[in-house]
């Protein structure tokens, strides 16, 4: 079968500028689209991460005491007792920071004491024996805190208790060679040389900072806080959250006039806010991809239509000389395929180039190799689809045109 | 002749409405995408205090852990300790200086009906207001005597004055904050700083605070630390003062230095200060102290978000595609005009005449595309407003300068795109298209 | 008026060289109406293009209106075309988007005249060809003969000394062709020199002088009958 590759190639070479324009357009389009899809997938992976807590049914608020009549210990004890017996509340805990909320505490833990040893950074959540149920985490090994373990933390005396529960990820980072079961009972050091014993391991809980590489490194500390400001994290039964949030806010605000209840948020809203930048990026890139595909396709349609119009007489002559409709269509499809191929080859190189630049300039990963061939295929397809319409129009040019003037 | 060319350009637009509109659309899309991201980047990287950004310097002192730097590879901490902040303030070696920090407290309105509420407080020194050109509605800032005497005075924002005092001149009145009574000495005018550069640790795009008070009060009133606190060493003593005088950093130090000589003198002072402290057993790392002016400090802190920058580059490439597209379409359009060009050449149009005619034609497409692109950019910005919500406050509005940039960009890029096709159009031989075929 | 001496024109493509004109020499005097005939490919269109300064040539000399125009720049040639030469084409070559007024205006625009002067000349030219009442019409609303009249008006509006016509009646029926020829003769009577290329011997007969071109060279004939013999023989 004769696909007229040679004649088509020579015809393309005679109109280099048009061909170069289409090829460049295809190349840059591919560069943008493939990198954008890669970024989208990267962000979607981030968006899909689970914080470990029962987000749909959990909310939190801040309590800030003021004035001379305010007694933190009495307030906290009363609040927790009240919260835990409200119907619809599964459990509640006083704490200092909220997972994935953006603000919190971190400390370093060391397996050997001494300033010269490297520590492993960890997010700190103060809680009590109700913490595990409130966070909806599973105890994989060891034991939970008991009532007797809980101490009161003074705002000006930073004493640490003797024990902690760690996430599995933290245990792994501290003791890379041990299975988590064997980490239970180990002693680690906080503030360089204060010993603290690991009594339990939980499955998964996120730190407050989603951009942190230690996102899954968390330690639970068995302390209530005697601070002026602290938070309550409250987990409700499914479907009860919307009703309970305003009720609990009012209840706490009314129970003690010497404090302010503020910053009440559901975990769902917190996630939305924390990840908003990433999901916005996904939306923007998606729009760019769609619009860019349309622009490029319309550009190809425009240029091919023009080249068909310019060659009407020539096409009519070919038809008169016996070329079938299919042959005419094939001519344009093959011509475009050649040009697009140059474009996608150039595009493949440019895609990798842009990715390397993005990796060097921003915090981004290297692109996976398979994005390149998939991107090339997509652009080939877009090119062929765009050229299909004008090619069909070319095929419908009647042979009689050859004998007509103008 | 320009009006004649403009008329011809409009006629030519009408002759190929689809092709022309495709070009306008391509330019509009490219300009729209670019202007959206340029606006966001422009505002993020804008100079918040152009009159003085070269004279205001952020101080970094390397008081950190001898075993590891505060920030890789070997950067000093991004804030200073209480000890250093107060020492530098006492030394008064700069033209103006203010250490500062964010704190907070409960406001108890006099009016019994209003509920108490939490507020942010900016702790600063008296120079703060003059250094950052803070605008006053009533009264003024406090003087350096008030710093030394730890006077219980506050400056409040316009919004807070509206809320507490119904907008009237409240200078001399009392406000109860963090459990104490303070005398209002000044009320600000509306004051927006984008970015709010003086304290990037609490968010470069946060609002300015509602309350300002002398920083030395932190010690006597035991005010909380609401900003970022970073420690490398456990406080030697317990209690509020133990923590305050620890090696934890929580304070920003700004100085105003009027020229290079002052800057060099201050740098020398910082190094000798560090040497003194080293003799006292602090500053165990080699001298690594820094002075950064406003824009350097913004750049160091990556105030322009990576995502905004990535989108900027992608949208510039997007514009490139749109322009390649336009070049192709213009070539197609102009080659359809070969007959007309050839005739005009035959009856006496020079190459320059033909060039100008087509330049106006591409310029017209560029301007229409630019105006449409401006509309798309507004749409894009409100889209970003919807996507980012309050995270993008103040980042999504165009000013006249940006509108001019948009139209200029559209015009320049369309003319660049039109350059080759226009040049080609002048190469049409006068005789080539005149024979009827 | 027009003197060509040993003009040589070669067309080159990658593969072949075609000698379109070889040692082409011709003189046309002021006020003459000359018809140029010859078989297809003889070089008569090339001659016309060179005479109209639309194309350059390799060697030889071309004097127009007493000036040597052989080596002029593109700009200078544009200016001469604009001011001294009027063109009439077989395909009329009117711009379809412009109305009659604007079509006639095209060459005048490059002349730097004021709007009122242009207006006066355009109206006068359209009057001369009998289409004054249809200024606002588009070319597509006219018959072929009327379109050619507009093209003639366009050629006349700048009051050129020298009119070049390339098969001016080629796309017209004989009745229309005849009226166009009458118009041209009329114009010639008023002093404009006309050179017309045609392949129609009966039209050529209406010109004052006939020139026969063959293989890029001139064979001048004075009697129409002889010319007809040559064509037929």
Short mmCIF file of N, CA and C in Angstrom, two decimals, chain A residues 260-330:
data_model
loop_
_atom_site.label_atom_id
_atom_site.label_comp_id
_atom_site.label_asym_id
_atom_site.label_seq_id
_atom_site.Cartn_x
_atom_site.Cartn_y
_atom_site.Cartn_z
N UNK A 260 -13.51 32.42 77.69
CA UNK A 260 -14.09 32.67 76.37
C UNK A 260 -13.99 31.38 75.58
N UNK A 261 -15.08 31.00 74.94
CA UNK A 261 -15.04 29.84 74.03
C UNK A 261 -14.94 30.40 72.61
N UNK A 262 -13.95 29.94 71.87
CA UNK A 262 -13.76 30.51 70.53
C UNK A 262 -13.15 29.48 69.60
N UNK A 263 -12.98 29.89 68.37
CA UNK A 263 -12.33 29.04 67.36
C UNK A 263 -12.92 27.64 67.28
N UNK A 264 -14.25 27.54 67.34
CA UNK A 264 -14.85 26.21 67.19
C UNK A 264 -14.85 25.83 65.71
N UNK A 265 -14.37 24.64 65.43
CA UNK A 265 -14.29 24.18 64.04
C UNK A 265 -14.50 22.69 63.97
N UNK A 266 -15.15 22.25 62.91
CA UNK A 266 -15.22 20.80 62.70
C UNK A 266 -13.93 20.36 62.01
N UNK A 267 -13.59 19.09 62.16
CA UNK A 267 -12.40 18.57 61.48
C UNK A 267 -12.59 18.62 59.98
N UNK A 268 -13.84 18.47 59.52
CA UNK A 268 -14.11 18.52 58.08
C UNK A 268 -13.71 19.89 57.53
N UNK A 269 -14.13 20.96 58.25
CA UNK A 269 -13.76 22.31 57.81
C UNK A 269 -12.26 22.53 57.90
N UNK A 270 -11.66 21.96 58.96
CA UNK A 270 -10.23 22.13 59.14
C UNK A 270 -9.46 21.49 58.00
N UNK A 271 -9.88 20.27 57.64
CA UNK A 271 -9.23 19.61 56.50
C UNK A 271 -9.40 20.44 55.24
N UNK A 272 -10.61 20.90 55.03
CA UNK A 272 -10.86 21.68 53.81
C UNK A 272 -9.92 22.90 53.78
N UNK A 273 -9.80 23.58 54.92
CA UNK A 273 -8.99 24.79 54.98
C UNK A 273 -7.50 24.47 54.81
N UNK A 274 -7.08 23.41 55.52
CA UNK A 274 -5.67 23.06 55.48
C UNK A 274 -5.24 22.63 54.08
N UNK A 275 -6.12 21.86 53.42
CA UNK A 275 -5.76 21.32 52.11
C UNK A 275 -6.28 22.20 50.97
N UNK A 276 -6.81 23.38 51.31
CA UNK A 276 -7.44 24.20 50.28
C UNK A 276 -6.45 24.58 49.19
N UNK A 277 -5.23 24.91 49.61
CA UNK A 277 -4.22 25.27 48.62
C UNK A 277 -4.00 24.15 47.62
N UNK A 278 -3.93 22.92 48.10
CA UNK A 278 -3.69 21.78 47.21
C UNK A 278 -4.88 21.54 46.30
N UNK A 279 -6.11 21.61 46.87
CA UNK A 279 -7.25 21.32 46.01
C UNK A 279 -7.46 22.47 45.02
N UNK A 280 -7.12 23.70 45.44
CA UNK A 280 -7.22 24.82 44.50
C UNK A 280 -6.25 24.61 43.34
N UNK A 281 -5.06 24.12 43.67
CA UNK A 281 -4.05 23.86 42.63
C UNK A 281 -4.60 22.82 41.64
N UNK A 282 -5.22 21.78 42.17
CA UNK A 282 -5.80 20.74 41.31
C UNK A 282 -6.83 21.36 40.38
N UNK A 283 -7.69 22.23 40.94
CA UNK A 283 -8.73 22.85 40.10
C UNK A 283 -8.12 23.73 39.03
N UNK A 284 -7.15 24.56 39.43
CA UNK A 284 -6.58 25.49 38.45
C UNK A 284 -5.87 24.75 37.33
N UNK A 285 -5.10 23.73 37.72
CA UNK A 285 -4.36 22.99 36.70
C UNK A 285 -5.32 22.26 35.76
N UNK A 286 -6.42 21.76 36.32
CA UNK A 286 -7.39 21.07 35.48
C UNK A 286 -7.95 22.03 34.44
N UNK A 287 -8.29 23.24 34.90
CA UNK A 287 -8.82 24.24 33.96
C UNK A 287 -7.78 24.55 32.88
N UNK A 288 -6.53 24.74 33.30
CA UNK A 288 -5.46 25.02 32.34
C UNK A 288 -5.38 23.91 31.29
N UNK A 289 -5.42 22.66 31.75
CA UNK A 289 -5.29 21.54 30.82
C UNK A 289 -6.43 21.55 29.81
N UNK A 290 -7.66 21.73 30.31
CA UNK A 290 -8.81 21.69 29.41
C UNK A 290 -8.72 22.83 28.39
N UNK A 291 -8.49 24.03 28.89
CA UNK A 291 -8.47 25.19 27.99
C UNK A 291 -7.32 25.05 26.97
N UNK A 292 -6.19 24.61 27.48
CA UNK A 292 -5.03 24.48 26.60
C UNK A 292 -5.29 23.46 25.50
N UNK A 293 -5.91 22.34 25.87
CA UNK A 293 -6.24 21.32 24.87
C UNK A 293 -7.14 21.91 23.80
N UNK A 294 -8.14 22.70 24.24
CA UNK A 294 -9.06 23.30 23.28
C UNK A 294 -8.32 24.28 22.37
N UNK A 295 -7.49 25.14 22.99
CA UNK A 295 -6.77 26.13 22.19
C UNK A 295 -5.90 25.45 21.14
N UNK A 296 -5.14 24.44 21.58
CA UNK A 296 -4.25 23.76 20.65
C UNK A 296 -5.03 23.06 19.54
N UNK A 297 -6.11 22.38 19.94
CA UNK A 297 -6.91 21.65 18.94
C UNK A 297 -7.50 22.63 17.94
N UNK A 298 -8.05 23.75 18.45
CA UNK A 298 -8.63 24.74 17.53
C UNK A 298 -7.55 25.32 16.61
N UNK A 299 -6.37 25.51 17.17
CA UNK A 299 -5.26 26.01 16.35
C UNK A 299 -4.96 25.07 15.20
N UNK A 300 -4.92 23.77 15.52
CA UNK A 300 -4.63 22.79 14.46
C UNK A 300 -5.76 22.77 13.45
N UNK A 301 -7.01 22.79 13.95
CA UNK A 301 -8.15 22.81 13.03
C UNK A 301 -8.03 24.03 12.09
N UNK A 302 -7.71 25.19 12.67
CA UNK A 302 -7.60 26.41 11.86
C UNK A 302 -6.55 26.29 10.78
N UNK A 303 -5.37 25.81 11.19
CA UNK A 303 -4.27 25.75 10.21
C UNK A 303 -4.53 24.71 9.13
N UNK A 304 -5.07 23.55 9.54
CA UNK A 304 -5.31 22.51 8.54
C UNK A 304 -6.44 22.93 7.60
N UNK A 305 -7.48 23.55 8.17
CA UNK A 305 -8.58 24.03 7.31
C UNK A 305 -8.03 24.98 6.27
N UNK A 306 -7.15 25.85 6.72
CA UNK A 306 -6.57 26.81 5.81
C UNK A 306 -5.79 26.11 4.72
N UNK A 307 -5.02 25.11 5.13
CA UNK A 307 -4.19 24.44 4.12
C UNK A 307 -5.06 23.63 3.17
N UNK A 308 -6.20 23.12 3.67
CA UNK A 308 -7.14 22.43 2.77
C UNK A 308 -7.70 23.41 1.75
N UNK A 309 -8.13 24.58 2.26
CA UNK A 309 -8.72 25.58 1.36
C UNK A 309 -7.75 26.00 0.27
N UNK A 310 -6.49 26.15 0.69
CA UNK A 310 -5.50 26.61 -0.26
C UNK A 310 -5.24 25.55 -1.33
N UNK A 311 -5.47 24.28 -0.95
CA UNK A 311 -5.15 23.21 -1.89
C UNK A 311 -6.39 22.63 -2.56
N UNK A 312 -7.51 23.36 -2.50
CA UNK A 312 -8.76 22.83 -3.04
C UNK A 312 -8.60 22.34 -4.49
N UNK A 313 -8.00 23.21 -5.27
CA UNK A 313 -7.86 22.89 -6.69
C UNK A 313 -6.99 21.64 -6.89
N UNK A 314 -5.89 21.64 -6.12
CA UNK A 314 -4.97 20.50 -6.20
C UNK A 314 -5.68 19.21 -5.79
N UNK A 315 -6.51 19.31 -4.72
CA UNK A 315 -7.22 18.13 -4.25
C UNK A 315 -8.23 17.68 -5.30
N UNK A 316 -8.95 18.67 -5.90
CA UNK A 316 -9.89 18.34 -6.96
C UNK A 316 -9.19 17.61 -8.10
N UNK A 317 -8.01 18.10 -8.45
CA UNK A 317 -7.25 17.47 -9.53
C UNK A 317 -6.89 16.03 -9.18
N UNK A 318 -6.42 15.84 -7.93
CA UNK A 318 -6.09 14.48 -7.49
C UNK A 318 -7.30 13.57 -7.58
N UNK A 319 -8.46 14.13 -7.13
CA UNK A 319 -9.68 13.32 -7.18
C UNK A 319 -9.99 12.97 -8.63
N UNK A 320 -9.86 13.98 -9.52
CA UNK A 320 -10.15 13.73 -10.93
C UNK A 320 -9.22 12.67 -11.50
N UNK A 321 -8.00 12.64 -10.96
CA UNK A 321 -7.02 11.69 -11.48
C UNK A 321 -7.15 10.33 -10.81
N UNK A 322 -8.17 10.20 -9.94
CA UNK A 322 -8.45 8.86 -9.43
C UNK A 322 -8.21 8.63 -7.97
N UNK A 323 -7.81 9.66 -7.21
CA UNK A 323 -7.62 9.45 -5.79
C UNK A 323 -8.97 9.25 -5.11
N UNK A 324 -9.03 8.27 -4.21
CA UNK A 324 -10.30 8.04 -3.50
C UNK A 324 -10.44 9.07 -2.40
N UNK A 325 -11.69 9.17 -1.86
CA UNK A 325 -11.91 10.06 -0.72
C UNK A 325 -10.98 9.67 0.42
N UNK A 326 -10.88 8.35 0.63
CA UNK A 326 -10.05 7.87 1.74
C UNK A 326 -8.60 8.30 1.56
N UNK A 327 -8.15 8.25 0.30
CA UNK A 327 -6.75 8.63 0.05
C UNK A 327 -6.52 10.10 0.39
N UNK A 328 -7.52 10.93 0.07
CA UNK A 328 -7.38 12.35 0.36
C UNK A 328 -7.32 12.57 1.87
N UNK A 329 -8.25 11.90 2.58
CA UNK A 329 -8.25 12.03 4.04
C UNK A 329 -6.94 11.55 4.62
N UNK A 330 -6.51 10.40 4.11
CA UNK A 330 -5.29 9.81 4.63
C UNK A 330 -4.12 10.75 4.43
#
